[in-house]
Coordinates of C-alpha atoms in Angstrom, one line a residue:
X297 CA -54.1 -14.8 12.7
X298 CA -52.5 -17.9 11.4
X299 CA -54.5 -19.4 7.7
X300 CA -55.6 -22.6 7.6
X301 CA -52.6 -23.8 5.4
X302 CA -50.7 -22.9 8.5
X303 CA -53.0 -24.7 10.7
X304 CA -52.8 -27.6 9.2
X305 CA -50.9 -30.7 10.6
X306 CA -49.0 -30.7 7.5
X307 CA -49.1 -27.7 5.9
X308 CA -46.9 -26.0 8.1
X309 CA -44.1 -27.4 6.1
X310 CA -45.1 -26.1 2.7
X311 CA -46.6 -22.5 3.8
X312 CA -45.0 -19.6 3.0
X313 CA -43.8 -17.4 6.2
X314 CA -44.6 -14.5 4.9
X315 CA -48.3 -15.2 4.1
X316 CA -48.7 -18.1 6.0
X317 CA -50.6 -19.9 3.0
X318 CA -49.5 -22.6 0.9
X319 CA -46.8 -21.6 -1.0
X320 CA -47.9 -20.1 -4.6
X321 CA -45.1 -20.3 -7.5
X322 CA -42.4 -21.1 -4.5
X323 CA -38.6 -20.0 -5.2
X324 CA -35.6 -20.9 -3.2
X325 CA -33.3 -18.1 -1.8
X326 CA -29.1 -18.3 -1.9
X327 CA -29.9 -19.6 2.0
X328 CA -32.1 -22.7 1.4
X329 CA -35.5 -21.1 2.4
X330 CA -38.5 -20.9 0.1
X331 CA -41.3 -18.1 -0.1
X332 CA -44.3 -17.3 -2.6
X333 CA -42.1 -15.8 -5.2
X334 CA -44.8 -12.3 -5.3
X335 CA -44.6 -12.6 -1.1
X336 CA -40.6 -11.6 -1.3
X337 CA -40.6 -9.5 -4.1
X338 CA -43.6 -7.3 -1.8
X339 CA -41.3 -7.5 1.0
X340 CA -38.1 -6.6 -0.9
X341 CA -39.9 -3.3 -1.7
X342 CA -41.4 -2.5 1.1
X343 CA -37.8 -2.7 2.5
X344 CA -36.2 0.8 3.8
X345 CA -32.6 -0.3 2.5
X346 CA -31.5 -1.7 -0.9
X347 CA -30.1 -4.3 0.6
X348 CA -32.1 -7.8 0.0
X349 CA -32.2 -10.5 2.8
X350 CA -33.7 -13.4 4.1
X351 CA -36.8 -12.6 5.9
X352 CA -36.5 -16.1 8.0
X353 CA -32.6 -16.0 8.1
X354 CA -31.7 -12.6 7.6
X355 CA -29.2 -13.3 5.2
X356 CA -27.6 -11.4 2.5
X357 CA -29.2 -12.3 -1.0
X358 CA -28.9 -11.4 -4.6
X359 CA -32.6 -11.0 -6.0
X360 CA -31.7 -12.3 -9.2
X361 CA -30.7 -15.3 -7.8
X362 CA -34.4 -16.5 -7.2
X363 CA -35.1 -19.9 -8.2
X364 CA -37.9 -22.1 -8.9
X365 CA -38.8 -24.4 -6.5
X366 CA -40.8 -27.0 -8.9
X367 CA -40.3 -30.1 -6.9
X368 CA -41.7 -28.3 -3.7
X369 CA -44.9 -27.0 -5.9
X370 CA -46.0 -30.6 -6.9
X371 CA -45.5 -31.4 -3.0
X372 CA -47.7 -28.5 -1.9
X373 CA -50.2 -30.1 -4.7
X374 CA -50.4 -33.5 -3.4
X375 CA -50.5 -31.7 0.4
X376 CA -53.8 -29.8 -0.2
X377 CA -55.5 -33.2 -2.0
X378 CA -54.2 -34.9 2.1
X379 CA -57.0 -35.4 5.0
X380 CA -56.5 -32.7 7.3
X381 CA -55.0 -34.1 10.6
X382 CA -52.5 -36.4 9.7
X383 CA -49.7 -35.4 11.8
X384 CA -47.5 -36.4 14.1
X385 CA -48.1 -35.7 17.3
X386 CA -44.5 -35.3 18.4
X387 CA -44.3 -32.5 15.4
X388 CA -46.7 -30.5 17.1
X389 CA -44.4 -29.9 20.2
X390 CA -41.4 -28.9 17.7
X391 CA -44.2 -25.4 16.6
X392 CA -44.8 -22.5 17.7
X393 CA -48.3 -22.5 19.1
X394 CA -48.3 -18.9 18.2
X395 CA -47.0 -18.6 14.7
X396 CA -47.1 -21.8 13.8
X397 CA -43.1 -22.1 12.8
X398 CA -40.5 -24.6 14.0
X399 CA -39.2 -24.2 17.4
X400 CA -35.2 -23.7 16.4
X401 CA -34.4 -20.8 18.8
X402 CA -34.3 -20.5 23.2
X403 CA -34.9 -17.1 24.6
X404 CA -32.4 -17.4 27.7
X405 CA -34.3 -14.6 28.9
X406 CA -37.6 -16.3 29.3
X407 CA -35.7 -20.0 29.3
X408 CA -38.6 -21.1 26.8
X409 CA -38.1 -22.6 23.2
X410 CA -38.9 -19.9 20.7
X411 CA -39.8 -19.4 16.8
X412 CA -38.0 -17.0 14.7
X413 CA -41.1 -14.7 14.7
X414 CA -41.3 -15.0 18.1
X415 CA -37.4 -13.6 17.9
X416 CA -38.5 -10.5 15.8
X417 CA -41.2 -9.2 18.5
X418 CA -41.2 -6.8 21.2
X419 CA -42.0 -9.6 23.5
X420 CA -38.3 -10.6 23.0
X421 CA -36.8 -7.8 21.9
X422 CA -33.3 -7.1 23.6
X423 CA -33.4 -10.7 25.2
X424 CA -30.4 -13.3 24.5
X425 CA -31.6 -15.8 22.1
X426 CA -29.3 -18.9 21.1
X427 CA -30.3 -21.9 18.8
X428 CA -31.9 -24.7 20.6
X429 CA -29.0 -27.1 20.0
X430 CA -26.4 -25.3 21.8
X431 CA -29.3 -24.5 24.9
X432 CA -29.8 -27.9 25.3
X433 CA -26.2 -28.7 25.4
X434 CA -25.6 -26.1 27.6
X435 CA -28.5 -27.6 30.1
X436 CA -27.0 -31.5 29.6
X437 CA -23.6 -30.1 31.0
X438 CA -25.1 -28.1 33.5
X439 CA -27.3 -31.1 34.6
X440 CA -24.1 -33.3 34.9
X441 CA -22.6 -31.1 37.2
X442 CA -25.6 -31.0 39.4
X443 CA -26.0 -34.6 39.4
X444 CA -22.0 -35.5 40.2
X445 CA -23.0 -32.9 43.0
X446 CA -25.5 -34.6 44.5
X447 CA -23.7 -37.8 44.3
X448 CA -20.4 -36.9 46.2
X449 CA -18.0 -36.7 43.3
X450 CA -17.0 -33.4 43.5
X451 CA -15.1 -32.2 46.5
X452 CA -17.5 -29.5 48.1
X453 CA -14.9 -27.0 48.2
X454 CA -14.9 -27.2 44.7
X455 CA -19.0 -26.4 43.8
X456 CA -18.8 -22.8 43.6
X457 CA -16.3 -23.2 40.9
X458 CA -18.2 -22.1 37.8
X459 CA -17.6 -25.5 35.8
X460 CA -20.6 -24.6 33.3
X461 CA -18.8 -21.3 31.8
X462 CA -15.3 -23.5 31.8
X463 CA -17.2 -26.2 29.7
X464 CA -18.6 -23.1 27.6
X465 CA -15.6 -21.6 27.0
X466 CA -13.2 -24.6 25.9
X467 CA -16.4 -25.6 23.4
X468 CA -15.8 -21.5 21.4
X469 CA -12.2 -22.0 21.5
X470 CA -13.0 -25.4 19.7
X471 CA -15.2 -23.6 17.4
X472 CA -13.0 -20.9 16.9
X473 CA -9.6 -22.8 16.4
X474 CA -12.0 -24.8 13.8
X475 CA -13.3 -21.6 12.0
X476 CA -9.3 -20.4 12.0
X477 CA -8.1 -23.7 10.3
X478 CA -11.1 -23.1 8.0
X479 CA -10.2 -20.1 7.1
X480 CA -6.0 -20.6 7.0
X481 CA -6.7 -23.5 4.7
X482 CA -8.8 -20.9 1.9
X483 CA -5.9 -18.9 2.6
X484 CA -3.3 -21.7 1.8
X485 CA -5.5 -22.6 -0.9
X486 CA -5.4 -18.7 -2.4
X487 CA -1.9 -18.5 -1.8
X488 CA -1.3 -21.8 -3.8
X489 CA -3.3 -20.8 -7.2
X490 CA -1.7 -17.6 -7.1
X491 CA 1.8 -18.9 -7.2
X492 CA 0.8 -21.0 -9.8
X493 CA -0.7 -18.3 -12.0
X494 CA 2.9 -16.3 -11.1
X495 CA 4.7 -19.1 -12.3
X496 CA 2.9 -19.4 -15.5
X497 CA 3.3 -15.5 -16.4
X498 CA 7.6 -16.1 -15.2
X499 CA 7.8 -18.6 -17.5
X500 CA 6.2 -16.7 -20.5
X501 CA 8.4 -13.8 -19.5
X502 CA 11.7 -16.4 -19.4
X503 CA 10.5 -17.2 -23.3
X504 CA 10.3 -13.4 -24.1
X505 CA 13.3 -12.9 -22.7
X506 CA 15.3 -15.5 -24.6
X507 CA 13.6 -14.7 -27.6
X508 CA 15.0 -11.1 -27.3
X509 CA 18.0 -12.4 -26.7
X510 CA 18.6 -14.5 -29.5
X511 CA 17.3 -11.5 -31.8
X512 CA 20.3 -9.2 -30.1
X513 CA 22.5 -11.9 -31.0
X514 CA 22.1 -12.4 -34.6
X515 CA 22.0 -8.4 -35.0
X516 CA 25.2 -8.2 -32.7
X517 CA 27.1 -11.3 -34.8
X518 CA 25.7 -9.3 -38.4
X519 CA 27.4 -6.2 -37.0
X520 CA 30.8 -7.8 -36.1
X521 CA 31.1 -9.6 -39.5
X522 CA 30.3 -5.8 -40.9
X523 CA 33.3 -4.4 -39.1
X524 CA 35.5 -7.1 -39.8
X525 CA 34.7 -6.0 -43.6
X526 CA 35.2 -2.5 -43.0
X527 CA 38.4 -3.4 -41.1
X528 CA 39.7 -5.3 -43.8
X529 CA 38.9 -2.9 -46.7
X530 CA 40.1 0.2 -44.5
X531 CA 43.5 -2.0 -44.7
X532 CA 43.7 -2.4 -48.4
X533 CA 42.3 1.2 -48.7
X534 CA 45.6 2.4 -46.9
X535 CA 48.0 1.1 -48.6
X536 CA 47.0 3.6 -51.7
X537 CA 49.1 7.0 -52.4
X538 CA 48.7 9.8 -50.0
X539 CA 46.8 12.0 -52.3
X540 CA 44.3 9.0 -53.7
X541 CA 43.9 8.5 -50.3
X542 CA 42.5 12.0 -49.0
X543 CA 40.1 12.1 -52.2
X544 CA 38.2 9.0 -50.6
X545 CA 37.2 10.9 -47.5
X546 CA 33.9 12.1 -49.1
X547 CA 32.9 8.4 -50.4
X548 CA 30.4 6.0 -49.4
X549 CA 33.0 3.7 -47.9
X550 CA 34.1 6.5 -45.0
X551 CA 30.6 7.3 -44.8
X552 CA 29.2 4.0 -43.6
X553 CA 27.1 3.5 -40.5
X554 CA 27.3 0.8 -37.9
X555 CA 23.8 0.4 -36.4
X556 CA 23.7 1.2 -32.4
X557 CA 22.9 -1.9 -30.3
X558 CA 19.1 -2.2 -29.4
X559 CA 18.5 -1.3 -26.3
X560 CA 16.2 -4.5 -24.2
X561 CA 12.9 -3.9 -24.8
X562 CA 11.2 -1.3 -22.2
X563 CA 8.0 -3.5 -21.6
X564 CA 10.0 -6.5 -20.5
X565 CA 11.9 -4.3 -18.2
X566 CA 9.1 -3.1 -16.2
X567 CA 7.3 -7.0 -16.1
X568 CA 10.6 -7.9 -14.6
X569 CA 10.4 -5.1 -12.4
X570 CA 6.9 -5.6 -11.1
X571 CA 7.6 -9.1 -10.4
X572 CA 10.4 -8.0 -7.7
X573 CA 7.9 -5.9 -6.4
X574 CA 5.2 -7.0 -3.4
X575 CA 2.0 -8.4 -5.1
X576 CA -0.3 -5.8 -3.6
X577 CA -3.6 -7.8 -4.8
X578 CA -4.0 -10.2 -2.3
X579 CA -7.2 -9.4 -1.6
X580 CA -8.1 -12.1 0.4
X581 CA -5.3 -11.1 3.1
X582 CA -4.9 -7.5 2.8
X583 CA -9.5 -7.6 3.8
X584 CA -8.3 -7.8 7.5
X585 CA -6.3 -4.6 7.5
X586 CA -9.4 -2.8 5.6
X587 CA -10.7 0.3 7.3
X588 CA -14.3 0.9 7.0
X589 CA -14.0 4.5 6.6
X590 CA -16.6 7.3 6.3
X591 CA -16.6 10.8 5.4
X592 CA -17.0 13.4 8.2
X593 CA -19.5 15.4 7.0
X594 CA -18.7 18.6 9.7
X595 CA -15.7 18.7 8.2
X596 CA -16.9 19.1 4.3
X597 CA -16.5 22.7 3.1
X598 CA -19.4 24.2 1.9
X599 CA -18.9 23.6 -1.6
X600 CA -18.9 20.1 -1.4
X601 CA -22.1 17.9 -0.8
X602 CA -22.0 14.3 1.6
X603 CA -24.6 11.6 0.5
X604 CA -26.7 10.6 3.5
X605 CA -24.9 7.3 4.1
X606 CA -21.3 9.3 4.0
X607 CA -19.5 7.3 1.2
X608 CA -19.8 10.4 -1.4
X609 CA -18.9 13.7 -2.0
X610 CA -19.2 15.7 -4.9
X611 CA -18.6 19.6 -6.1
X612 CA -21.1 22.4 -6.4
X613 CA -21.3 25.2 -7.6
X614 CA -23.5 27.0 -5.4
X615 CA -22.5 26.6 -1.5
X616 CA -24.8 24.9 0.9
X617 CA -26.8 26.2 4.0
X618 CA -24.6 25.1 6.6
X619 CA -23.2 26.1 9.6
X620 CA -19.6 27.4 9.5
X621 CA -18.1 25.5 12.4
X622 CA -14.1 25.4 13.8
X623 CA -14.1 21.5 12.6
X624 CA -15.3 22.8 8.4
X625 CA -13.0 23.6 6.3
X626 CA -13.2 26.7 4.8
X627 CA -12.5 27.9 2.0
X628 CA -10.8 24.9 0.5
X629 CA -13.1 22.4 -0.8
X630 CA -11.5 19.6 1.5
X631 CA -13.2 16.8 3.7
X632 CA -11.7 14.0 6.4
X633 CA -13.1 10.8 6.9
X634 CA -14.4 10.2 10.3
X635 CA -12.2 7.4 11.6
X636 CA -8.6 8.1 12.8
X637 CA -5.5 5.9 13.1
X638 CA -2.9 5.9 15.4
X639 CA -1.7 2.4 15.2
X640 CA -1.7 -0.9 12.9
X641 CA -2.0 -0.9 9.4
X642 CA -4.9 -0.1 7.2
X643 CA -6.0 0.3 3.9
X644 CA -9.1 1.8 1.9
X645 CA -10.0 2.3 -1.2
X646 CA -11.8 5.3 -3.3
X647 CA -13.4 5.5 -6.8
X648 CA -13.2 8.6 -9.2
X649 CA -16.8 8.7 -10.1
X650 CA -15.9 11.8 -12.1
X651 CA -12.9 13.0 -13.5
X652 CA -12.2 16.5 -12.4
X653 CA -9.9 18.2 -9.4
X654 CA -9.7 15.3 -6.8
X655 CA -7.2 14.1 -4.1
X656 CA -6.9 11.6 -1.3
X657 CA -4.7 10.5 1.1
X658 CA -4.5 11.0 4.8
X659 CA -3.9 14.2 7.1
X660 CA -3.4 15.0 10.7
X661 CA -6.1 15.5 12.6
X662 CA -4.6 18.7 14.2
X663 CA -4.5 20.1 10.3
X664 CA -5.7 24.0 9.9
X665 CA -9.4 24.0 9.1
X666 CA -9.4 27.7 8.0
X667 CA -7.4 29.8 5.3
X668 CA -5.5 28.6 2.4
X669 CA -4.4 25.5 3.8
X670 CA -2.1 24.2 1.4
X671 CA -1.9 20.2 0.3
X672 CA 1.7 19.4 2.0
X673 CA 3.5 18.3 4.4
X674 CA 4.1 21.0 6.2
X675 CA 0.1 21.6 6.7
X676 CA 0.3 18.1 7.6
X677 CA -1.3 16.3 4.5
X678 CA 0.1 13.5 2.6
X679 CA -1.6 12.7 -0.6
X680 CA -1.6 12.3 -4.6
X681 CA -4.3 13.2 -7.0
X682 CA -5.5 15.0 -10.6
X683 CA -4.9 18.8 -11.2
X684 CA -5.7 19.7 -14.8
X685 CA -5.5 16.7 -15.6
X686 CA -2.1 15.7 -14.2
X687 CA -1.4 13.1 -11.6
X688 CA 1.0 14.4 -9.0
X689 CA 1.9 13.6 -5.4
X690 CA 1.8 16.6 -3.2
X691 CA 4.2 14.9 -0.5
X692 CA 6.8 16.6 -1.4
X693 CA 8.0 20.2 -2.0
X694 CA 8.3 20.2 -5.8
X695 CA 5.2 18.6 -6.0
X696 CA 6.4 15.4 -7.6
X697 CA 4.3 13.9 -11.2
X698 CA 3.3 11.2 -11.6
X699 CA 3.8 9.8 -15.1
X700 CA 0.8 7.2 -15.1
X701 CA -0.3 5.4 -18.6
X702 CA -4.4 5.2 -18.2
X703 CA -6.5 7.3 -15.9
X704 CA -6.9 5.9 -12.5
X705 CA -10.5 4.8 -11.5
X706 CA -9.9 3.0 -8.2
X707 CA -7.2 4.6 -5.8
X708 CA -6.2 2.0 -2.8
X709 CA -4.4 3.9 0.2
X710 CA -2.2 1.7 2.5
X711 CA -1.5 3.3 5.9
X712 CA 1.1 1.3 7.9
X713 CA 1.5 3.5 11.2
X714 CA 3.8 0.8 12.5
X715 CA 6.7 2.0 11.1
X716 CA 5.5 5.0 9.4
X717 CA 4.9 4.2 6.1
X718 CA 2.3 5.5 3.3
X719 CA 1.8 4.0 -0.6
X720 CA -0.6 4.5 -3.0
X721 CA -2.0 1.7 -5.4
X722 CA -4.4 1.4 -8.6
X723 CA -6.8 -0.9 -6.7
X724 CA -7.8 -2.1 -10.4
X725 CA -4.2 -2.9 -12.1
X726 CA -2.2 -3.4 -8.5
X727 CA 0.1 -1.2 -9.9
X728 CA 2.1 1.0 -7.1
X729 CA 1.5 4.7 -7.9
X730 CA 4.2 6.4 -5.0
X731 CA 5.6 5.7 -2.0
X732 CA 6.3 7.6 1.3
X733 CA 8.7 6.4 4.1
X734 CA 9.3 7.8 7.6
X735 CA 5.7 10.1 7.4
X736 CA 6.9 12.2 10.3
X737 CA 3.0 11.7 12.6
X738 CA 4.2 9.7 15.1
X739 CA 2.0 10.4 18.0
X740 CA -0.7 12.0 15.9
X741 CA -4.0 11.0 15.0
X742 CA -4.1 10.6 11.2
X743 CA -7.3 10.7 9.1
X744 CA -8.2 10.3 5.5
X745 CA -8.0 13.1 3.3
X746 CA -10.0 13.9 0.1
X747 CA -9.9 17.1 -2.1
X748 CA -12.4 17.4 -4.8
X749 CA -12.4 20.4 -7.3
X750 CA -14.7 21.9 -10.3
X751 CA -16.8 18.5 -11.6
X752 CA -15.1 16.4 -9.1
X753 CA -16.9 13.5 -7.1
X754 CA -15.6 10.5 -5.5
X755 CA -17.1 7.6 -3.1
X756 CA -15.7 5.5 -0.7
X757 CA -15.5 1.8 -2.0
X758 CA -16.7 -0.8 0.7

């Protein structure tokens, strides 16, 4: 039953949807919508996900984020000290008669105006519900047509023509070109600051450069003058008797050293290098080729344990009570991810919660289940990972290492099945950890690959 704050002419507008009273210490979600801030907190944790969304919007919201909504608490003040009853009459065709909330949805179902309470019941449940806005346009063009019908203006042979879903469709291609150009401009805009910030980093690397230079200068010009010296005394050293001569091979003067040239400095080598190479953290356009991937958990050996919402999988000891089906691997603590790839490029990314035994990449879907299946190519697995604590790719026959500087927390795999191609990244540095060309699995189904030893346990980063 709706309160009497709700059934008030005005207090509608300052009620809280939750408790349908006025709205006691009000804060303002991320979205624009206000509740009693001890309503939303109840309904956060009474939630059966940890996620935290609008209860009117259903939008995604941090719950730190809550604000105070003082302005809106001295309104609901001056409301309650009102005479009840002084509303509009037109505002009482724009509510719910049932819930007492703003008309803003159509149920195309039921063709009637709706609330967004109304939206959330069975009544409605599985019907098609758009915003009023685009119904009623939807009706005004649908009315025309009837109306140039009636009127002669349209050739009859022409009525059945479905002019409505023509209108319909040229209106989401509007939206959708707009939403594009939207979306190509933050992309311009990304792509813009980032050159920038390159430039900026080139330039301090020029000035390194030059100041190198000029050091390997001055040392080479010191060196020169030295062996000009040493050329000239060795001159006027040789023009003394044979056997005065020979006693001077054990001096300082035979014995001196001319320093090697230093070699360019290592660390400016690699900066150099890395800027030649593809910027692989361009987040904002590598997010369309991310695969939301998931860990299969019929394929987990039984030493390994899958959270409920399949993003982790960690080592045990003691084996778990499951069933030991042609899809699990067995006896090699190995899991695939449910999705598989045969086309188109895709990436995802995995974090070492704990750094023990661990592995990922991708492997064939056809790969052996049973047995000592071996991490290589010729089992059909393609990946790099920690054994005893050294980083090695196991793409290749001698087991290639991996001479890394800092531990790797965040592992990106790039899977590019156009043309066959496989590299590894530190999602955290963008730092390219190995590369694989011509990844002989064309016409198979490939999947992702983890391998997670003694202490191990990595998760699946969304």
């Amino acid at each position: 039953l709706a309160s009497s704050a709700a059934k008030d002419p005005i207090g509608y507008k300052v009620t809280c949807s939750i408790c349908l009273e006025y709205f006691k210490d009000p804060v303002t979600l991320e979205c624009g919508h206000n509740f009693c801030r001890s309503c939303i907190t109840q309904c956060w944790k009474k939630s059966v996900t940890q996620e935290t969304s609008c209860p009117q919007c259903r939008e995604k919201v941090q719950q730190r984020n809550l604000k105070s909504n003082w302005q809106l608490a001295n309104i609901i003040e001056i409301t309650k000290k009102l005479p009840k009853g002084q509303k509009r009459a037109e505002d009482k065709e724009k509510v719910c008669g049932k819930h007492q909330e703003p008309l803003k949805l159509f149920c195309k179902d039921d063709e009637i105006p709706i609330c967004w309470m109304c939206d959330r019941s069975k009544e409605h449940k599985d019907h098609t519900v758009i915003p009023v806005e685009e119904a009623a346009q939807d009706y005004k063009v649908k009315r025309k047509m009837c109306n140039l019908v009636k009127k002669g203006d349209i050739s009859p042979k022409y009525h059945d023509i479905p002019f409505l879903s023509t209108c319909l469709l040229q209106k989401q291609i509007e939206e959708k070109m707009e939403k594009t150009l939207q979306e190509s401009t933050q992309v311009r805009q990304f792509l813009e600051e980032q050159e920038k910030h390159i430039q900026v980093q080139m330039e301090e690397l020029k000035k390194q450069i030059t100041r190198e230079r000029d050091e390997h200068l001055v040392q080479l010009s010191q060196n020169v003058s030295s062996l000009e010296s040493l050329i000239q005394e060795m001159k006027e050293k040789c023009q003394h008797p044979p056997v005065e001569l020979l006693t001077m091979l054990h001096s300082h003067f035979f014995c001196k050293n001319i320093h090697a040239p230093i070699s360019f400095s290592l660390f400016l080598t690699n900066v150099i290098w890395e800027f030649c190479d593809l910027n692989s953290g361009l987040c904002a356009v590598m997010k369309q080729f991310q695969a939301n991937v998931s860990l299969d958990p019929d394929t987990a050996c039984a030493c390994l344990v899958v959270s409920e919402d399949h993003q982790r999988v960690r080592w045990e000891a003691k084996n778990q009570d499951v069933p030991d089906n042609p899809e699990r691997f067995n006896p090699r603590a190995y899991v695939l991810g449910h999705e598989g790839f045969t086309k188109g490029r895709h990436f995802w990314e995995v974090v070492v919660e704990t750094e023990g035994g661990w592995s990922v990449g991708v492997a064939k879907k056809s790969v052996r289940r049973k047995g000592p299946v071996t991490i290589s190519p010729e089992e059909g697995i393609w990946a790099v990972g920690n054994w005893a604590g050294s980083y090695r790719a196991t793409i290749h026959p001698s087991n290639s290492a991996l001479y890394l500087t800092e531990k790797t927390k965040r592992v990106r795999v790039c899977l590019n099945c156009a043309v066959n191609q496989l590299a590894f990244y530190d999602a955290d540095t963008g730092d390219q950890i190995y590369k694989l060309s011509n990844v002989p699995f064309i016409g198979e189904t490939v999947v992702p690959f983890f391998y997670v030893g003694r202490g191990g346990h990595l998760r699946v980063s969304l």
